[in-house]
């Protein structure tokens, strides 16, 4: 079931707020730099964390990093520096040492923005005909605009990365925004209708509800909108959020969009692996960005 880029933007309510830099503090670490940022998204102050190569010159490739959920509302963008239990290690330093500028911001209800519960925020928005995921995508889009505006970033070489909730943030925004030139996403790509049929959909947070979406499209159709730009999908076959039957349906629809450019779509599918990054996924992601950014 195909959907247009513009129609998906309408369904999620993607209206990017004006973004500007309010404050920045630079910290040098072992082989890389960290910038602790305060961004203004409209009239809302949002924390950003950025990593970059130490003493780098010129315009560099960049990665927009979507942080995960995992029920830890206190973490948010700190994931870039501190990692999570399902990551091999923190990716901010890894990407910086590999030559990338990487930015993550606190999503609504996470990190420094965890002043309201996910449930309360989602319910309030739904009563107004909006969704929390739409708000997240609006903010993620604004972060992309800021990242592209930096003098140390090549705006023609920006990719996106995320695991779990960050996975959906990354490939959904890539589907709607062609400024993202390549996307790698882990552990959250699956057909939602099949997830409902299997009873696995309740493993998702309420943030992900987009009213009316499944009347018009599913995960595979959204992934298809990324084509023909490069896309790497990584899943664990024992992960309740990526059951093989649901992944197969989504993959069938997305891969059809790459019929003329099959080498630009890659899948790492790990037997027996649950909701976690693996060494094979990490190796594939670093190779993928090196080849495509």
mmCIF file of C-alpha atoms in Angstrom:
data_model
loop_
_atom_site.group_PDB
_atom_site.id
_atom_site.type_symbol
_atom_site.label_atom_id
_atom_site.label_comp_id
_atom_site.label_asym_id
_atom_site.label_seq_id
_atom_site.Cartn_x
_atom_site.Cartn_y
_atom_site.Cartn_z
ATOM 1 C CA UNK A 1 0.000 0.000 0.000
ATOM 2 C CA UNK A 2 1.862 3.060 -1.274
ATOM 3 C CA UNK A 3 1.800 6.482 0.321
ATOM 4 C CA UNK A 4 3.295 9.757 -0.845
ATOM 5 C CA UNK A 5 5.897 11.670 1.096
ATOM 6 C CA UNK A 6 3.565 14.639 1.438
ATOM 7 C CA UNK A 7 0.680 12.508 2.679
ATOM 8 C CA UNK A 8 2.873 10.933 5.355
ATOM 9 C CA UNK A 9 3.927 14.409 6.460
ATOM 10 C CA UNK A 10 0.239 15.315 6.771
ATOM 11 C CA UNK A 11 -0.591 12.209 8.803
ATOM 12 C CA UNK A 12 2.179 12.776 11.340
ATOM 13 C CA UNK A 13 1.669 16.556 11.349
ATOM 14 C CA UNK A 14 5.251 17.358 10.375
ATOM 15 C CA UNK A 15 5.651 21.113 10.735
ATOM 16 C CA UNK A 16 9.227 21.971 11.629
ATOM 17 C CA UNK A 17 9.699 24.630 14.317
ATOM 18 C CA UNK A 18 12.198 27.422 13.792
ATOM 19 C CA UNK A 19 15.525 26.358 15.278
ATOM 20 C CA UNK A 20 18.408 28.435 16.605
ATOM 21 C CA UNK A 21 21.408 27.927 18.848
ATOM 22 C CA UNK A 22 21.029 29.478 22.293
ATOM 23 C CA UNK A 23 24.180 28.256 24.066
ATOM 24 C CA UNK A 24 27.107 25.891 23.595
ATOM 25 C CA UNK A 25 29.827 24.485 25.828
ATOM 26 C CA UNK A 26 32.727 22.548 24.317
ATOM 27 C CA UNK A 27 34.499 19.746 26.148
ATOM 28 C CA UNK A 28 37.559 17.866 24.914
ATOM 29 C CA UNK A 29 37.683 14.145 25.600
ATOM 30 C CA UNK A 30 39.960 11.310 24.605
ATOM 31 C CA UNK A 31 40.235 11.690 20.842
ATOM 32 C CA UNK A 32 37.050 13.663 20.236
ATOM 33 C CA UNK A 33 35.105 16.757 21.235
ATOM 34 C CA UNK A 34 31.692 17.072 22.853
ATOM 35 C CA UNK A 35 29.480 20.108 22.434
ATOM 36 C CA UNK A 36 26.737 20.524 25.026
ATOM 37 C CA UNK A 37 24.103 22.592 23.230
ATOM 38 C CA UNK A 38 20.941 24.455 24.074
ATOM 39 C CA UNK A 39 18.751 24.767 21.009
ATOM 40 C CA UNK A 40 15.631 26.878 20.727
ATOM 41 C CA UNK A 41 12.902 25.006 18.885
ATOM 42 C CA UNK A 42 10.300 27.696 18.516
ATOM 43 C CA UNK A 43 10.149 29.005 22.086
ATOM 44 C CA UNK A 44 11.175 25.677 23.683
ATOM 45 C CA UNK A 45 14.684 25.122 25.017
ATOM 46 C CA UNK A 46 15.956 21.661 24.044
ATOM 47 C CA UNK A 47 19.203 20.038 25.058
ATOM 48 C CA UNK A 48 21.468 18.712 22.346
ATOM 49 C CA UNK A 49 24.666 16.685 22.597
ATOM 50 C CA UNK A 50 27.094 16.699 19.679
ATOM 51 C CA UNK A 51 30.297 14.755 19.141
ATOM 52 C CA UNK A 52 32.908 15.532 16.526
ATOM 53 C CA UNK A 53 36.478 14.580 15.610
ATOM 54 C CA UNK A 54 39.154 16.367 17.597
ATOM 55 C CA UNK A 55 40.701 19.356 15.773
ATOM 56 C CA UNK A 56 38.880 18.501 12.548
ATOM 57 C CA UNK A 57 38.952 21.013 9.713
ATOM 58 C CA UNK A 58 36.590 21.651 6.828
ATOM 59 C CA UNK A 59 33.114 20.242 6.294
ATOM 60 C CA UNK A 60 32.579 16.721 7.582
ATOM 61 C CA UNK A 61 29.939 14.050 7.043
ATOM 62 C CA UNK A 62 27.354 14.018 9.826
ATOM 63 C CA UNK A 63 24.863 11.689 11.517
ATOM 64 C CA UNK A 64 21.548 12.664 13.085
ATOM 65 C CA UNK A 65 21.193 10.259 16.014
ATOM 66 C CA UNK A 66 17.746 9.326 17.302
ATOM 67 C CA UNK A 67 17.924 8.161 20.909
ATOM 68 C CA UNK A 68 15.946 5.165 22.133
ATOM 69 C CA UNK A 69 13.134 4.726 24.650
ATOM 70 C CA UNK A 70 13.585 1.621 26.809
ATOM 71 C CA UNK A 71 11.413 3.088 29.563
ATOM 72 C CA UNK A 72 14.283 5.338 30.733
ATOM 73 C CA UNK A 73 12.822 8.818 30.379
ATOM 74 C CA UNK A 74 15.758 10.298 32.297
ATOM 75 C CA UNK A 75 18.358 9.450 29.650
ATOM 76 C CA UNK A 76 17.414 11.018 26.310
ATOM 77 C CA UNK A 77 20.376 12.491 24.424
ATOM 78 C CA UNK A 78 22.807 11.232 27.093
ATOM 79 C CA UNK A 79 22.622 7.926 25.234
ATOM 80 C CA UNK A 80 25.069 9.341 22.692
ATOM 81 C CA UNK A 81 27.783 9.535 25.374
ATOM 82 C CA UNK A 82 26.702 6.939 27.921
ATOM 83 C CA UNK A 83 25.182 4.225 25.731
ATOM 84 C CA UNK A 84 22.399 1.824 26.709
ATOM 85 C CA UNK A 85 22.280 -1.782 27.860
ATOM 86 C CA UNK A 86 21.322 -2.931 24.350
ATOM 87 C CA UNK A 87 24.186 -1.077 22.628
ATOM 88 C CA UNK A 88 27.702 -2.498 22.424
ATOM 89 C CA UNK A 89 29.059 0.823 23.698
ATOM 90 C CA UNK A 90 28.244 4.542 23.275
ATOM 91 C CA UNK A 91 28.190 5.577 19.624
ATOM 92 C CA UNK A 92 29.036 9.262 19.982
ATOM 93 C CA UNK A 93 32.760 8.596 20.536
ATOM 94 C CA UNK A 94 32.744 5.804 17.920
ATOM 95 C CA UNK A 95 31.269 8.016 15.214
ATOM 96 C CA UNK A 96 33.526 10.953 16.147
ATOM 97 C CA UNK A 97 36.672 8.853 15.884
ATOM 98 C CA UNK A 98 35.402 7.571 12.529
ATOM 99 C CA UNK A 99 35.196 11.152 11.254
ATOM 100 C CA UNK A 100 31.538 12.137 11.753
ATOM 101 C CA UNK A 101 29.800 15.033 13.456
ATOM 102 C CA UNK A 102 26.905 13.424 15.360
ATOM 103 C CA UNK A 103 23.959 15.174 17.003
ATOM 104 C CA UNK A 104 21.283 13.888 19.356
ATOM 105 C CA UNK A 105 18.604 15.962 21.067
ATOM 106 C CA UNK A 106 16.208 15.146 23.900
ATOM 107 C CA UNK A 107 12.900 14.033 22.469
ATOM 108 C CA UNK A 108 9.729 15.290 24.192
ATOM 109 C CA UNK A 109 9.273 13.604 27.640
ATOM 110 C CA UNK A 110 12.915 12.390 27.673
ATOM 111 C CA UNK A 111 16.130 13.660 29.240
ATOM 112 C CA UNK A 112 15.868 17.262 30.402
ATOM 113 C CA UNK A 113 12.330 17.301 28.957
ATOM 114 C CA UNK A 114 11.026 14.526 31.226
ATOM 115 C CA UNK A 115 8.808 16.926 33.172
ATOM 116 C CA UNK A 116 5.623 15.227 31.955
ATOM 117 C CA UNK A 117 4.817 11.565 31.449
ATOM 118 C CA UNK A 118 4.606 9.956 28.031
ATOM 119 C CA UNK A 119 0.993 9.025 28.739
ATOM 120 C CA UNK A 120 -0.050 12.552 29.722
ATOM 121 C CA UNK A 121 1.729 14.141 26.757
ATOM 122 C CA UNK A 122 0.301 11.642 24.275
ATOM 123 C CA UNK A 123 -3.262 11.922 25.601
ATOM 124 C CA UNK A 124 -3.236 15.725 25.469
ATOM 125 C CA UNK A 125 -2.009 15.720 21.883
ATOM 126 C CA UNK A 126 -4.446 13.015 20.772
ATOM 127 C CA UNK A 127 -7.370 15.051 22.104
ATOM 128 C CA UNK A 128 -6.247 17.820 19.751
ATOM 129 C CA UNK A 129 -5.966 15.396 16.828
ATOM 130 C CA UNK A 130 -2.174 15.220 17.002
ATOM 131 C CA UNK A 131 0.342 12.632 18.145
ATOM 132 C CA UNK A 132 3.452 12.522 20.302
ATOM 133 C CA UNK A 133 5.440 10.846 17.557
ATOM 134 C CA UNK A 134 4.516 13.706 15.253
ATOM 135 C CA UNK A 135 5.902 16.173 17.789
ATOM 136 C CA UNK A 136 9.082 14.095 18.065
ATOM 137 C CA UNK A 137 9.522 14.078 14.302
ATOM 138 C CA UNK A 138 9.000 17.848 14.131
ATOM 139 C CA UNK A 139 11.782 18.328 16.665
ATOM 140 C CA UNK A 140 14.039 15.754 14.970
ATOM 141 C CA UNK A 141 13.545 17.626 11.701
ATOM 142 C CA UNK A 142 14.566 20.884 13.378
ATOM 143 C CA UNK A 143 17.681 19.164 14.737
ATOM 144 C CA UNK A 144 18.488 18.119 11.174
ATOM 145 C CA UNK A 145 18.164 21.734 10.039
ATOM 146 C CA UNK A 146 20.554 22.877 12.763
ATOM 147 C CA UNK A 147 23.022 20.094 11.938
ATOM 148 C CA UNK A 148 22.976 20.991 8.230
ATOM 149 C CA UNK A 149 23.595 24.658 9.041
ATOM 150 C CA UNK A 150 26.830 24.090 10.965
ATOM 151 C CA UNK A 151 30.034 25.282 9.282
ATOM 152 C CA UNK A 152 31.764 21.985 10.128
ATOM 153 C CA UNK A 153 29.075 19.852 8.417
ATOM 154 C CA UNK A 154 28.704 19.013 4.735
ATOM 155 C CA UNK A 155 24.911 19.237 4.252
ATOM 156 C CA UNK A 156 25.117 16.894 1.267
ATOM 157 C CA UNK A 157 26.564 14.114 3.463
ATOM 158 C CA UNK A 158 24.137 13.723 6.377
ATOM 159 C CA UNK A 159 22.940 10.311 7.480
ATOM 160 C CA UNK A 160 20.607 9.113 10.221
ATOM 161 C CA UNK A 161 20.986 6.378 12.836
ATOM 162 C CA UNK A 162 18.866 5.000 15.625
ATOM 163 C CA UNK A 163 17.951 1.914 17.620
ATOM 164 C CA UNK A 164 14.445 1.074 18.899
ATOM 165 C CA UNK A 165 12.492 4.363 19.136
ATOM 166 C CA UNK A 166 15.481 5.973 17.446
ATOM 167 C CA UNK A 167 15.014 3.493 14.598
ATOM 168 C CA UNK A 168 11.512 4.750 13.875
ATOM 169 C CA UNK A 169 12.606 8.371 14.233
ATOM 170 C CA UNK A 170 15.419 7.781 11.751
ATOM 171 C CA UNK A 171 13.751 5.941 8.914
ATOM 172 C CA UNK A 172 10.444 7.810 9.186
ATOM 173 C CA UNK A 173 12.206 11.164 8.966
ATOM 174 C CA UNK A 174 14.367 9.869 6.105
ATOM 175 C CA UNK A 175 11.163 8.832 4.339
ATOM 176 C CA UNK A 176 9.866 12.402 4.580
ATOM 177 C CA UNK A 177 13.080 14.392 4.221
ATOM 178 C CA UNK A 178 15.520 13.861 1.373
ATOM 179 C CA UNK A 179 18.219 15.834 3.176
ATOM 180 C CA UNK A 180 19.005 12.511 4.866
ATOM 181 C CA UNK A 181 21.233 10.807 2.319
ATOM 182 C CA UNK A 182 21.556 7.402 4.010
ATOM 183 C CA UNK A 183 19.909 5.768 7.012
ATOM 184 C CA UNK A 184 20.799 2.884 9.329
ATOM 185 C CA UNK A 185 18.140 1.676 11.758
ATOM 186 C CA UNK A 186 18.098 -1.136 14.302
ATOM 187 C CA UNK A 187 15.472 -3.226 16.078
ATOM 188 C CA UNK A 188 12.131 -1.629 15.179
ATOM 189 C CA UNK A 189 11.287 -2.349 11.512
ATOM 190 C CA UNK A 190 8.162 -4.498 11.243
ATOM 191 C CA UNK A 191 4.704 -4.503 9.688
ATOM 192 C CA UNK A 192 2.380 -2.996 12.294
ATOM 193 C CA UNK A 193 -0.733 -4.787 11.093
ATOM 194 C CA UNK A 194 1.027 -8.118 11.543
ATOM 195 C CA UNK A 195 2.281 -6.930 14.936
ATOM 196 C CA UNK A 196 -1.333 -6.311 15.983
ATOM 197 C CA UNK A 197 -2.346 -9.714 14.665
ATOM 198 C CA UNK A 198 0.453 -11.359 16.670
ATOM 199 C CA UNK A 199 -0.278 -9.290 19.784
ATOM 200 C CA UNK A 200 3.219 -7.793 19.768
ATOM 201 C CA UNK A 201 2.134 -4.195 19.162
ATOM 202 C CA UNK A 202 1.672 -3.498 22.874
ATOM 203 C CA UNK A 203 5.430 -3.643 23.278
ATOM 204 C CA UNK A 204 5.573 -0.194 21.671
ATOM 205 C CA UNK A 205 5.133 2.948 23.716
ATOM 206 C CA UNK A 206 2.003 5.030 23.244
ATOM 207 C CA UNK A 207 4.240 7.664 21.618
ATOM 208 C CA UNK A 208 4.164 5.722 18.328
ATOM 209 C CA UNK A 209 0.410 5.994 17.717
ATOM 210 C CA UNK A 210 -0.339 7.902 14.507
ATOM 211 C CA UNK A 211 -4.141 8.002 14.123
ATOM 212 C CA UNK A 212 -5.328 6.623 10.797
ATOM 213 C CA UNK A 213 -1.889 5.505 9.596
ATOM 214 C CA UNK A 214 -2.794 1.868 9.000
ATOM 215 C CA UNK A 215 -5.730 2.867 6.806
ATOM 216 C CA UNK A 216 -3.169 4.178 4.317
ATOM 217 C CA UNK A 217 0.289 2.722 4.948
ATOM 218 C CA UNK A 218 2.500 0.498 7.073
ATOM 219 C CA UNK A 219 6.192 0.255 7.906
ATOM 220 C CA UNK A 220 7.144 -1.183 4.520
ATOM 221 C CA UNK A 221 5.559 1.684 2.629
ATOM 222 C CA UNK A 222 7.357 4.192 4.844
ATOM 223 C CA UNK A 223 10.679 2.432 4.289
ATOM 224 C CA UNK A 224 9.958 2.483 0.556
ATOM 225 C CA UNK A 225 9.874 6.289 0.578
ATOM 226 C CA UNK A 226 13.589 6.293 1.459
ATOM 227 C CA UNK A 227 14.392 4.693 -1.935
ATOM 228 C CA UNK A 228 16.597 5.025 -3.860
ATOM 229 C CA UNK A 229 18.747 6.457 -1.065
ATOM 230 C CA UNK A 230 20.843 3.847 0.776
ATOM 231 C CA UNK A 231 19.168 2.113 3.720
ATOM 232 C CA UNK A 232 20.533 -0.470 6.152
ATOM 233 C CA UNK A 233 18.013 -2.380 8.288
ATOM 234 C CA UNK A 234 19.203 -4.462 11.255
ATOM 235 C CA UNK A 235 16.962 -6.767 13.271
ATOM 236 C CA UNK A 236 17.154 -9.584 15.788
ATOM 237 C CA UNK A 237 14.954 -12.537 14.894
ATOM 238 C CA UNK A 238 14.112 -13.228 18.558
ATOM 239 C CA UNK A 239 13.147 -9.597 19.225
ATOM 240 C CA UNK A 240 9.454 -9.210 20.090
ATOM 241 C CA UNK A 241 9.432 -5.878 18.224
ATOM 242 C CA UNK A 242 10.771 -7.468 15.026
ATOM 243 C CA UNK A 243 9.113 -10.885 14.732
ATOM 244 C CA UNK A 244 10.187 -12.523 11.442
ATOM 245 C CA UNK A 245 6.657 -12.681 9.994
ATOM 246 C CA UNK A 246 6.179 -8.937 10.500
ATOM 247 C CA UNK A 247 9.664 -8.103 9.215
ATOM 248 C CA UNK A 248 9.070 -10.193 6.085
ATOM 249 C CA UNK A 249 5.945 -8.219 5.166
ATOM 250 C CA UNK A 250 7.644 -4.865 5.712
ATOM 251 C CA UNK A 251 10.757 -5.977 3.840
ATOM 252 C CA UNK A 252 8.712 -7.154 0.847
ATOM 253 C CA UNK A 253 7.164 -3.711 0.401
ATOM 254 C CA UNK A 254 10.340 -1.721 1.014
ATOM 255 C CA UNK A 255 12.538 -3.925 -1.173
ATOM 256 C CA UNK A 256 10.112 -3.556 -4.100
ATOM 257 C CA UNK A 257 10.955 0.152 -4.154
ATOM 258 C CA UNK A 258 14.645 -0.764 -4.597
ATOM 259 C CA UNK A 259 14.031 -3.081 -7.559
ATOM 260 C CA UNK A 260 16.236 -0.947 -9.819
ATOM 261 C CA UNK A 261 18.879 -0.254 -7.113
ATOM 262 C CA UNK A 262 18.962 -3.438 -4.978
ATOM 263 C CA UNK A 263 22.498 -2.851 -3.691
ATOM 264 C CA UNK A 264 21.312 0.286 -1.862
ATOM 265 C CA UNK A 265 19.082 -1.703 0.496
ATOM 266 C CA UNK A 266 20.740 -4.027 3.000
ATOM 267 C CA UNK A 267 19.402 -6.286 5.744
ATOM 268 C CA UNK A 268 21.263 -7.712 8.727
ATOM 269 C CA UNK A 269 19.020 -10.336 10.313
ATOM 270 C CA UNK A 270 20.459 -12.047 13.396
ATOM 271 C CA UNK A 271 19.039 -15.481 14.402
ATOM 272 C CA UNK A 272 18.428 -15.884 18.133
ATOM 273 C CA UNK A 273 19.135 -12.221 18.877
ATOM 274 C CA UNK A 274 16.722 -10.147 20.914
ATOM 275 C CA UNK A 275 16.373 -6.340 21.155
ATOM 276 C CA UNK A 276 20.043 -5.420 20.959
ATOM 277 C CA UNK A 277 22.917 -4.303 18.771
ATOM 278 C CA UNK A 278 25.399 -6.990 17.746
ATOM 279 C CA UNK A 279 29.023 -6.771 16.538
ATOM 280 C CA UNK A 280 27.814 -7.700 13.058
ATOM 281 C CA UNK A 281 25.314 -4.834 13.100
ATOM 282 C CA UNK A 282 27.986 -2.382 14.293
ATOM 283 C CA UNK A 283 30.431 -3.466 11.603
ATOM 284 C CA UNK A 284 27.741 -3.200 8.939
ATOM 285 C CA UNK A 285 26.675 0.274 10.107
ATOM 286 C CA UNK A 286 30.208 1.697 10.082
ATOM 287 C CA UNK A 287 30.906 0.205 6.668
ATOM 288 C CA UNK A 288 27.552 1.458 5.349
ATOM 289 C CA UNK A 289 28.166 5.062 6.423
ATOM 290 C CA UNK A 290 31.760 4.967 5.135
ATOM 291 C CA UNK A 291 30.499 3.878 1.718
ATOM 292 C CA UNK A 292 27.492 6.193 1.498
ATOM 293 C CA UNK A 293 28.361 9.508 3.234
#
